[in-house]
XYZ file of C-alpha atoms in Angstrom:
698
model
C 17.848 192.893 50.090
C 15.237 190.682 51.856
C 15.302 187.422 51.066
C 12.284 186.813 48.844
C 9.123 184.355 48.812
C 6.757 183.444 46.633
C 3.014 181.596 48.048
C 0.087 180.587 45.892
C -3.416 178.650 46.591
C -4.828 176.967 42.714
C -7.048 179.831 40.644
C -10.302 178.878 41.912
C -12.556 177.737 39.146
C -15.560 179.960 39.045
C -18.112 176.920 38.319
C -18.293 177.243 41.547
C -19.205 178.800 44.854
C -16.733 179.693 47.637
C -17.340 177.041 50.240
C -14.639 175.828 53.107
C -12.898 174.783 51.117
C -11.423 177.806 48.841
C -11.168 179.191 52.291
C -9.060 177.123 54.487
C -6.829 177.067 51.441
C -6.721 180.966 51.141
C -5.965 180.805 55.028
C -3.305 178.586 54.447
C -1.513 180.683 52.511
C -2.099 183.853 54.109
C -0.854 182.762 57.794
C 2.141 181.604 55.300
C 2.306 184.720 53.743
C 2.251 186.413 56.736
C 4.857 184.554 58.393
C 7.223 185.185 56.222
C 6.993 189.540 55.641
C 7.954 188.563 59.593
C 10.333 186.825 59.674
C 11.976 190.316 56.828
C 10.744 188.608 53.664
C 9.633 190.091 50.257
C 7.357 188.483 49.842
C 4.331 187.916 46.798
C 1.123 185.724 47.649
C -1.409 185.200 44.369
C -4.921 183.573 44.128
C -7.168 183.841 41.359
C -9.520 182.059 39.037
C -9.466 178.927 36.110
C -12.045 180.162 34.211
C -12.088 178.059 30.773
C -13.545 175.007 29.522
C -15.974 172.478 29.020
C -17.522 172.235 32.258
C -17.839 176.815 31.479
C -18.915 175.853 28.947
C -21.466 174.074 29.068
C -23.181 175.830 32.403
C -22.814 178.976 30.673
C -25.175 178.057 28.113
C -27.752 176.715 30.455
C -28.212 179.888 31.475
C -27.995 181.244 28.447
C -25.874 183.793 28.807
C -22.142 184.350 27.289
C -18.780 182.813 28.969
C -17.164 185.005 29.530
C -20.830 186.847 31.267
C -21.185 184.072 33.410
C -17.412 183.710 34.622
C -16.773 187.562 35.459
C -20.287 187.570 37.239
C -18.552 185.064 38.969
C -14.644 185.719 39.607
C -15.923 188.506 41.724
C -16.680 185.948 45.157
C -13.124 185.316 44.909
C -12.187 188.020 45.395
C -15.386 188.930 48.258
C -13.754 185.793 49.365
C -10.329 187.041 50.260
C -11.684 190.367 51.324
C -14.221 188.410 53.637
C -11.601 186.004 55.618
C -8.442 189.235 55.671
C -6.661 187.432 53.365
C -3.617 189.806 52.503
C -3.495 189.087 49.279
C -0.041 190.737 46.288
C -1.841 189.078 43.211
C -4.823 188.116 42.120
C -5.304 186.301 38.274
C -7.931 185.488 36.244
C -7.475 182.970 33.268
C -9.261 184.719 30.623
C -6.883 188.500 31.173
C -5.001 189.293 28.213
C -1.625 189.046 30.037
C -2.680 185.758 31.493
C -3.962 183.905 27.489
C 0.177 185.878 25.864
C 1.860 183.388 28.344
C -0.464 180.423 27.726
C -0.332 180.514 24.228
C 4.337 181.153 24.795
C 3.903 178.651 27.206
C 2.543 175.829 24.263
C 5.179 177.554 21.615
C 7.515 176.927 24.238
C 7.441 173.024 24.066
C 6.525 172.869 20.513
C 9.744 174.466 19.914
C 11.848 171.665 22.430
C 10.296 169.052 20.031
C 7.809 168.053 23.572
C 4.672 168.321 21.937
C 3.364 166.912 19.279
C 0.346 166.175 17.497
C -1.827 162.972 16.950
C -5.427 161.873 17.572
C -7.277 160.494 20.605
C -9.072 158.114 21.805
C -9.630 157.113 26.330
C -13.016 158.730 28.086
C -12.932 161.825 29.365
C -14.123 163.685 33.720
C -16.542 166.180 32.325
C -15.863 167.992 35.836
C -11.923 166.526 36.304
C -11.108 167.538 33.324
C -9.030 164.477 33.703
C -8.123 160.979 31.201
C -8.159 157.499 31.981
C -7.983 154.470 30.391
C -10.566 151.714 30.558
C -8.032 149.681 32.833
C -8.180 153.199 34.964
C -12.220 153.132 35.271
C -13.516 151.971 38.871
C -16.498 150.293 37.588
C -16.776 152.088 34.353
C -16.603 155.645 36.502
C -13.956 157.851 36.626
C -11.521 156.904 39.706
C -11.112 159.923 41.121
C -14.721 161.904 41.612
C -17.113 158.063 40.962
C -18.926 160.493 38.051
C -19.457 159.140 34.591
C -16.728 159.662 31.110
C -17.927 159.935 28.009
C -15.754 158.240 24.809
C -13.804 160.685 23.323
C -12.306 160.036 19.933
C -10.245 164.079 18.900
C -7.850 164.846 17.177
C -5.276 166.124 19.840
C -1.513 167.307 20.638
C -0.588 166.052 22.871
C 3.139 166.364 25.348
C 5.599 163.628 25.832
C 4.666 163.356 29.072
C 6.318 159.678 29.160
C 9.771 161.269 28.614
C 10.229 163.287 32.043
C 9.020 159.950 34.806
C 13.141 158.970 35.716
C 14.119 162.795 36.287
C 10.734 163.677 37.717
C 11.352 160.704 40.907
C 15.078 161.842 40.853
C 13.894 165.476 41.923
C 11.711 164.521 43.841
C 13.197 161.494 46.153
C 17.100 164.773 46.298
C 14.391 167.258 47.645
C 14.662 169.206 44.718
C 10.797 169.005 44.565
C 9.657 168.882 47.826
C 6.613 166.880 48.539
C 4.082 167.367 51.501
C 2.867 165.701 53.471
C 5.387 162.779 53.280
C 1.855 159.996 52.077
C 1.589 162.284 49.602
C 4.784 162.553 47.883
C 4.840 158.758 48.340
C 1.846 158.695 45.634
C 3.194 160.502 44.062
C 5.833 159.007 43.286
C 4.722 155.397 42.866
C 1.803 157.414 40.230
C 5.050 158.113 38.755
C 6.937 154.494 38.447
C 3.381 153.484 37.185
C 4.733 155.198 34.209
C 3.189 157.770 32.330
C 1.633 158.496 29.774
C 1.781 161.116 26.818
C -0.535 163.918 27.717
C -3.659 165.216 25.442
C -2.760 169.172 25.735
C -5.559 169.901 23.429
C -9.243 170.046 22.611
C -12.274 170.529 19.462
C -14.338 169.092 21.347
C -15.516 173.030 22.529
C -14.102 176.499 21.879
C -13.839 178.010 25.375
C -10.222 178.279 26.036
C -7.567 180.344 24.895
C -6.178 178.515 20.508
C -2.815 176.468 19.853
C -1.010 179.582 17.673
C -0.887 178.408 14.384
C -4.228 175.982 14.489
C -6.800 177.770 16.458
C -9.554 175.136 15.452
C -7.788 173.119 18.725
C -7.960 175.311 22.967
C -4.714 174.544 24.867
C -5.912 172.257 27.811
C -7.208 173.608 30.057
C -4.780 172.272 33.405
C -1.733 174.500 31.056
C -3.276 176.401 30.359
C -4.125 176.729 34.925
C -1.525 175.402 35.442
C 0.931 178.508 33.160
C -0.721 180.909 36.146
C 1.660 180.899 38.639
C 4.101 182.568 35.329
C 1.932 184.934 34.422
C 0.364 186.543 37.184
C 4.751 187.743 37.332
C 4.375 188.874 33.835
C 6.423 185.664 32.300
C 7.100 185.439 29.331
C 9.401 188.440 30.397
C 11.782 187.334 32.126
C 12.709 190.122 33.842
C 10.401 192.128 37.233
C 8.171 189.548 38.818
C 9.309 186.734 37.128
C 13.487 187.698 37.706
C 12.716 188.771 41.721
C 10.144 186.120 42.026
C 10.565 182.627 40.779
C 10.422 179.794 40.695
C 7.578 179.376 43.626
C 8.503 178.366 46.820
C 5.206 176.279 48.168
C 2.255 175.528 45.743
C -0.608 175.073 48.779
C -3.378 172.995 46.692
C -5.975 170.405 48.091
C -5.608 166.907 47.434
C -7.685 166.771 44.929
C -5.163 168.680 42.420
C -2.188 166.721 43.440
C -1.424 165.205 40.558
C -2.232 167.969 38.142
C 0.864 169.856 40.239
C 3.059 167.385 41.699
C 3.683 165.420 37.413
C 2.321 167.709 34.960
C 3.399 171.193 36.446
C 6.735 169.789 36.252
C 7.005 168.602 33.595
C 6.024 171.247 31.307
C 8.841 173.404 33.204
C 11.101 170.726 33.126
C 10.540 170.819 29.345
C 10.248 174.447 28.942
C 13.572 174.741 30.539
C 12.363 177.133 33.638
C 12.702 175.985 37.447
C 10.784 173.826 39.125
C 8.506 174.855 42.790
C 10.905 173.978 45.519
C 7.570 172.649 47.708
C 3.843 171.385 46.628
C 1.927 171.377 49.826
C -0.897 169.472 50.081
C -3.868 169.598 52.173
C -6.957 167.553 53.272
C -10.505 167.880 52.764
C -13.527 169.347 55.224
C -16.729 167.980 56.440
C -19.479 168.760 57.625
C -20.905 166.967 61.157
C -19.156 163.364 60.160
C -20.917 163.740 56.964
C -19.449 164.279 52.808
C -19.934 168.112 51.973
C -22.276 168.218 48.659
C -25.085 170.702 47.491
C -27.623 168.051 46.878
C -27.039 167.069 50.159
C -26.994 170.930 51.113
C -24.878 171.104 53.758
C -21.652 173.016 52.245
C -19.543 175.048 54.324
C -20.535 178.679 53.280
C -17.834 180.802 54.764
C -19.343 184.242 54.191
C -21.938 182.976 56.414
C -20.077 182.224 59.413
C -17.728 185.226 59.389
C -21.002 187.339 59.065
C -21.889 184.797 62.057
C -18.768 185.542 64.245
C -18.624 189.395 63.224
C -22.372 190.021 65.287
C -20.373 187.805 67.950
C -17.792 190.989 68.010
C -14.813 188.180 66.491
C -14.896 188.643 63.260
C -12.745 185.898 60.435
C -10.223 185.642 63.002
C -12.353 183.071 64.706
C -12.900 181.634 62.054
C -8.909 180.955 60.789
C -7.688 180.034 63.701
C -10.212 176.822 64.150
C -9.584 175.873 60.660
C -5.883 175.697 61.658
C -5.920 174.778 64.919
C -8.096 171.937 64.979
C -7.273 169.848 62.300
C -3.084 169.225 61.989
C -2.588 170.774 58.573
C -2.486 167.850 55.343
C -4.790 165.716 57.502
C -8.819 165.443 56.548
C -11.063 167.872 59.381
C -14.457 167.541 60.423
C -16.896 171.166 60.727
C -18.924 171.662 63.563
C -20.356 174.291 64.750
C -20.328 173.208 68.376
C -16.865 171.607 67.982
C -15.588 175.496 66.638
C -17.351 177.697 69.592
C -15.536 175.148 71.551
C -12.351 175.867 70.254
C -13.041 179.094 70.178
C -14.208 179.372 73.874
C -12.168 177.465 75.457
C -8.742 178.501 73.582
C -9.491 182.175 72.669
C -11.540 183.938 75.643
C -10.449 181.694 78.553
C -6.751 181.677 77.379
C -5.791 184.256 75.281
C -8.767 186.137 76.648
C -8.159 185.933 80.867
C -4.305 186.842 80.338
C -5.374 189.474 78.360
C -8.052 190.811 80.635
C -6.012 190.205 83.325
C -2.423 191.593 82.407
C -4.747 194.639 81.464
C -6.675 194.806 84.370
C -4.425 194.855 87.109
C -2.016 196.497 85.151
C -4.312 199.381 85.351
C -5.526 198.661 88.944
C -2.325 197.827 90.774
C 0.522 199.891 88.680
C -1.445 202.775 87.143
C -1.220 201.068 84.425
C 2.532 201.689 83.668
C 4.127 198.433 82.435
C 6.882 197.748 83.631
C 10.155 197.825 81.112
C 11.898 194.956 84.032
C 15.046 196.836 82.971
C 18.346 194.337 81.577
C 15.749 191.634 81.781
C 14.825 190.266 78.155
C 11.416 188.518 78.030
C 12.666 185.927 80.443
C 14.621 183.199 79.015
C 12.819 180.725 81.336
C 9.279 182.425 83.082
C 8.573 182.695 86.114
C 6.680 180.931 88.758
C 6.364 177.579 90.111
C 3.501 176.831 92.810
C 6.116 176.361 95.251
C 6.885 179.772 94.875
C 10.144 179.452 94.145
C 12.731 181.171 91.284
C 11.012 183.015 88.293
C 13.394 180.518 86.258
C 11.286 177.652 87.304
C 8.936 177.253 83.912
C 9.464 177.597 81.063
C 11.932 178.352 78.480
C 10.791 181.409 75.677
C 14.363 180.539 73.185
C 12.076 177.199 72.543
C 8.675 178.021 72.622
C 10.667 179.743 69.925
C 12.420 178.209 68.159
C 9.880 175.489 68.021
C 7.417 177.616 66.310
C 9.563 178.942 63.466
C 10.272 175.241 63.063
C 6.754 174.120 63.468
C 5.783 177.351 60.973
C 8.903 176.856 58.919
C 6.484 172.499 57.842
C 2.981 174.389 57.849
C 2.576 172.027 61.059
C 0.206 175.201 61.486
C -1.636 172.656 64.521
C 1.322 172.089 66.091
C 2.742 175.870 65.827
C -0.321 177.117 67.753
C -0.020 174.251 70.273
C 3.563 176.627 70.798
C 2.172 179.529 71.145
C -0.402 177.997 73.339
C 2.237 175.976 76.184
C 2.519 180.435 76.773
C -0.129 181.717 77.606
C -1.102 178.438 80.224
C 2.347 179.389 81.769
C 1.211 182.944 81.847
C -1.228 182.325 83.767
C -0.292 179.550 85.468
C 3.032 182.038 86.407
C -0.811 184.486 88.060
C -1.990 182.385 89.459
C 0.423 180.826 91.990
C 1.309 184.347 92.694
C -1.409 185.710 93.070
C -0.872 189.573 92.254
C -4.059 191.145 94.144
C -2.555 189.153 97.301
C 1.032 191.210 96.685
C -0.584 194.618 95.953
C -2.292 194.099 99.445
C 1.132 193.926 100.733
C 3.670 196.427 102.477
C 6.329 194.575 102.043
C 9.386 195.225 99.708
C 9.954 191.433 98.022
C 6.143 191.882 97.694
C 6.183 194.652 95.509
C 9.340 193.240 93.368
C 7.493 191.053 92.767
C 4.186 191.858 92.070
C 6.063 194.076 89.370
C 8.407 191.743 88.043
C 5.041 189.304 87.353
C 3.071 191.618 85.417
C 6.269 192.994 83.884
C 6.462 188.785 82.521
C 2.682 188.649 82.186
C 2.673 192.182 79.540
C 5.552 190.769 77.411
C 3.931 186.740 76.381
C 1.117 189.024 75.736
C 2.332 190.955 72.878
C 5.036 188.126 72.344
C 1.385 186.193 71.415
C 0.289 188.837 70.475
C 3.083 188.529 67.804
C 3.261 185.428 66.995
C -0.336 184.395 66.526
C 0.028 187.769 64.265
C -0.078 185.596 60.622
C -3.180 183.518 61.988
C -5.720 186.604 63.910
C -4.209 189.504 62.436
C -7.098 192.109 63.284
C -7.104 190.708 66.751
C -3.928 190.356 67.985
C -3.489 194.336 66.242
C -5.916 195.212 68.701
C -4.480 193.456 71.662
C -0.880 194.909 70.502
C -2.904 198.408 70.530
C -3.638 197.797 73.901
C 0.168 196.884 74.929
C 0.320 200.366 74.300
C 1.667 200.584 70.791
C 1.462 202.849 67.862
C 2.585 200.964 65.183
C 0.807 197.697 63.355
C 2.695 194.652 63.428
C 2.660 194.759 59.661
C 5.475 196.521 59.871
C 6.936 194.152 62.756
C 10.175 192.443 62.313
C 11.180 188.783 63.822
C 14.490 188.042 64.466
C 16.407 185.900 67.307
C 16.422 188.393 69.492
C 13.483 188.787 72.415
C 14.297 192.253 72.857
C 11.074 192.627 70.908
C 9.209 191.526 73.488
C 10.654 194.415 75.859
C 8.630 197.432 76.722
C 10.073 200.824 77.355
C 9.653 203.135 79.810
C 6.761 204.275 80.823
C 4.471 202.792 78.128
C 0.975 202.450 79.175
C -2.142 200.864 78.819
C -3.912 201.626 76.607
C -8.024 199.545 77.804
C -9.779 198.949 75.506
C -13.080 196.126 74.829
C -12.008 192.358 75.471
C -11.124 190.729 72.238
C -12.807 187.421 72.513
C -15.928 187.839 73.436
C -17.027 184.098 75.038
C -19.494 182.784 73.204
C -22.936 182.049 75.078
C -24.799 179.268 72.567
C -27.873 179.891 75.068
C -28.740 182.682 74.056
C -27.829 182.180 70.343
C -30.199 179.534 70.713
C -33.078 181.779 72.083
C -32.576 184.323 69.935
C -32.702 181.694 66.314
C -36.210 180.098 69.237
C -37.223 183.649 69.752
C -36.584 184.443 65.672
C -38.224 181.069 64.568
C -41.481 181.815 66.555
C -42.074 185.111 65.159
C -42.037 183.720 61.076
C -44.701 180.980 62.460
C -46.495 183.043 64.359
C -46.097 181.018 68.123
C -45.699 181.866 70.898
C -41.878 181.702 71.157
C -40.373 179.318 74.738
C -40.040 180.524 77.705
C -36.441 180.186 79.026
C -35.279 177.851 81.680
C -31.912 177.815 83.547
C -31.084 174.313 82.743
C -28.543 172.013 84.939
C -31.158 169.324 84.537
C -32.553 166.843 81.548
C -30.891 169.323 79.237
C -27.521 169.995 80.589
C -25.818 166.381 79.594
C -24.364 164.831 83.343
C -26.000 166.675 85.852
C -28.844 165.620 87.959
C -32.186 166.076 86.980
C -33.296 169.559 88.607
C -36.307 168.519 91.495
C -38.815 171.026 92.722
C -36.329 173.244 94.921
C -36.740 173.541 99.080
C -37.246 175.958 100.945
C -33.643 178.250 99.890
C -30.674 178.743 102.988
C -30.155 182.277 104.493
C -28.193 183.794 101.275
C -24.086 183.753 102.049
C -22.415 186.984 102.322
C -21.914 185.658 97.934
C -25.627 185.521 96.719
C -26.256 189.346 97.692
C -25.468 192.726 98.450
C -26.169 192.478 102.337
C -26.959 189.066 102.205
C -25.786 187.836 106.643
C -23.701 184.849 107.239
C -25.801 182.735 109.091
C -24.830 181.549 112.716
C -23.984 177.839 112.922
C -25.828 175.369 114.253
C -24.125 173.351 117.183
C -23.883 169.937 116.486
C -26.276 168.473 118.948
C -29.549 171.398 117.438
C -32.435 170.310 116.361
C -31.538 172.375 112.272
C -29.160 169.203 111.906
C -29.633 167.600 108.316
C -30.093 164.119 106.877
C -28.113 163.257 104.322
C -30.858 162.885 101.923
C -31.089 166.891 102.812
C -27.868 167.666 102.195
C -27.780 166.258 98.934
C -30.279 167.851 97.288
C -27.784 170.868 97.569
C -26.698 169.886 93.613
C -22.238 171.633 94.604
C -20.145 172.166 90.886
C -17.048 173.104 90.331
C -17.664 176.944 88.540
C -14.242 178.283 86.779
C -14.852 183.094 86.495
C -14.800 183.340 82.860
C -15.786 186.885 83.500
C -16.331 189.070 85.853
C -17.265 192.764 86.262
C -18.747 195.101 89.358
C -22.164 195.946 89.137
C -23.081 199.740 88.213
C -23.379 201.768 91.936
C -22.505 199.496 94.420
C -19.614 198.435 96.583
C -20.017 194.146 96.808
C -21.414 192.726 94.139
C -19.927 191.289 90.928
C -21.567 189.896 87.802
C -19.651 186.440 86.903
C -20.461 184.109 84.197
C -19.179 181.035 85.200
C -18.792 177.388 84.293
C -20.062 173.767 85.033
C -19.317 172.427 82.711
C -22.640 171.416 80.897
C -23.911 175.040 80.479
C -22.305 178.630 81.494
C -24.716 180.522 84.234
C -25.087 184.021 85.067
C -23.587 184.295 89.009
C -24.451 187.665 91.132
C -22.744 187.892 94.550
C -21.819 190.216 96.849
C -17.944 189.784 97.440
C -16.455 193.036 95.796
C -15.226 194.796 98.889
C -12.606 191.335 98.569
C -12.587 190.587 95.223
C -12.089 193.034 92.573
C -13.155 191.437 88.997
C -9.762 190.939 87.069
C -8.993 188.785 90.793
C -11.536 186.190 90.233
C -11.112 185.368 85.984
C -9.950 182.394 85.918
C -10.739 180.824 89.937
C -12.167 177.913 90.761
C -14.832 178.273 93.017
C -18.063 175.732 93.927
C -21.432 176.975 92.881
C -24.558 175.552 94.606
C -25.961 174.616 90.852
C -29.605 174.029 91.805
C -30.580 177.703 93.058
C -33.951 179.156 91.632
C -32.472 182.342 90.599
C -32.729 185.357 92.205
C -32.810 188.954 90.953
C -30.188 191.099 92.766
C -30.615 195.243 91.471
C -32.391 194.164 88.262
C -30.064 191.497 87.466
C -31.220 187.600 87.145
C -28.367 185.226 89.245
C -28.438 181.685 88.704
C -26.667 180.042 90.804
C -24.378 180.969 94.481
C -20.932 180.967 94.802
C -19.573 179.785 98.025
C -17.698 181.983 100.663
C -16.953 182.600 104.472
C -16.063 184.853 107.083
C -17.234 189.075 106.327
C -17.591 191.494 103.960
C -14.187 192.373 103.230
C -12.443 189.586 104.409
C -13.692 187.130 102.350
C -12.233 183.624 101.061
C -14.481 181.897 98.695
C -14.278 177.967 98.833
C -12.123 176.370 96.511
C -9.365 173.460 95.843
C -5.937 172.393 95.747
C -5.189 171.140 92.343
C -6.668 171.831 89.147
C -9.819 170.542 89.002
C -12.822 170.443 86.057
C -15.488 172.773 85.329
C -18.901 170.983 85.931
C -17.154 167.927 88.584
C -19.847 166.869 91.036
C -18.892 168.754 94.554
C -19.681 165.330 97.160
């Protein structure tokens, strides 16, 4: 019988529309659910909608519809959000469902039977948006201390929950670790609140009607938080204590935003203790997102719509996986974060297109080219306990201990430290890319020596194992793209059914397993093309001519010198175009010598090759996308007789950045890559250490 794992998001309030905060919580819970399934656990992942309360009643009245009609119109958007994000939730609960109403009324009755609820009269300050009561002392300048909005003075008959009796017991359970609150700062916040003294809590209302009636006293509706929190039980079939309730309760993790921590970490466990029910094991409270450094709000018009973000990424061939990755990689889970499109594009291009995409492209292409598509099984060897290859060409047992990675990844995931878990996998990816750079399989493939052939097979076998291990470990974060990579590695089964154990045997290949070529999973986002497309669309809408697109290394490229009027171009080298010949170097005392001022007119930049492909109908030309720091250039070079595309990706080169664009076989080349030698024995100009793209060559 597999170990169970029950994880929940909060139920989302229908008086709002889905935004990045909802997406963040849903993605985090989904990643954790998928990770637990990867460990072989029986997972139940719940989300849903909170549909009662005074805010909904007021909004429905303003729209001229019934409360139920309003809820029915909004709730489907939260179901759709799960689909758009690729969430794997097992359940979706609505608080207007009959099963939920039955559970809430039973909870209220049970608390009455236990002597935890009494009837009295309430008078205090009430914040409608927060659904919270405050004393005069708790107000902040007469406003709600949580949201800063106006509060209303309410006096009404009410049922009260004896919250004041549970402070000591609650503090003890938190301090002992029976109830875990994460991160540590939130735990301290709750302990401070509890130790300051708890007041009995009003758990019914008579001032509005949209809610679940109190059993036997239907003038009262049950307090929206007692109603909402009970969803974690009602979705499992409680008050029937068999079936899913017996199987999955207590919850292993409630994932929530920090704004609703007190309700989950104080009220909810107190209700459960009073009812005699087990407490959840862990409550993880994450931070908020801002937008471009500003708090998001409808009035500012800067609320991030997750549907729009995913739609834009879908159009670029990246889909929800790239958004999921950004959300959990960019900010340590538990802290506040800032969303900007520039930050997301940088993260996607750097981590996904350059690093993982680079490893995927080179591994797949070189196995296909040099090993006829057959993945080395490396029989008798598991994924090396230490990953291969150092710069000096020493032992293949020199760089990375895989078991250390795996244990680090699991430890970080168990703590929901998603960003750190991803960093651990990226260290493995970086080591594999470094292994390829240091051992140069393209050079080994040209050698007739048996030891070089053995090394070629081993390097590509290790790279394939790392790519497989990465696809498995990253599957909870990017389920669609990792499945695509896994399939291209010759696997027909679903990663959703993959169960991970401590044995790294799972990352090996069967003899005869072959590459199945497919599209690159992470195409690079070309911001210049996006801007040009947007400008053209805006121009078309306004009726004005679209601006002419120019290659920018000057004013539009931060840190690059302004482009002056180009001097006559020198004779092109073989790296520039097909049929180009290397010019004879002038004698040192020749009149062709130039002054330093002439040389300084040539803007040489360090570039890194991101993508490379052969130009159709040419055996010499290769089209490359090269990162030169401030931008990415398309450059066509006549180097195809000396290099294959897979040998170029990831290479550091020297680029002439201020050369006038030229067309070669109809393809624009926006610069020149420096090389020396004859067309079939070219050597690329480069460096003996890593240099950042965009660095000026002097």
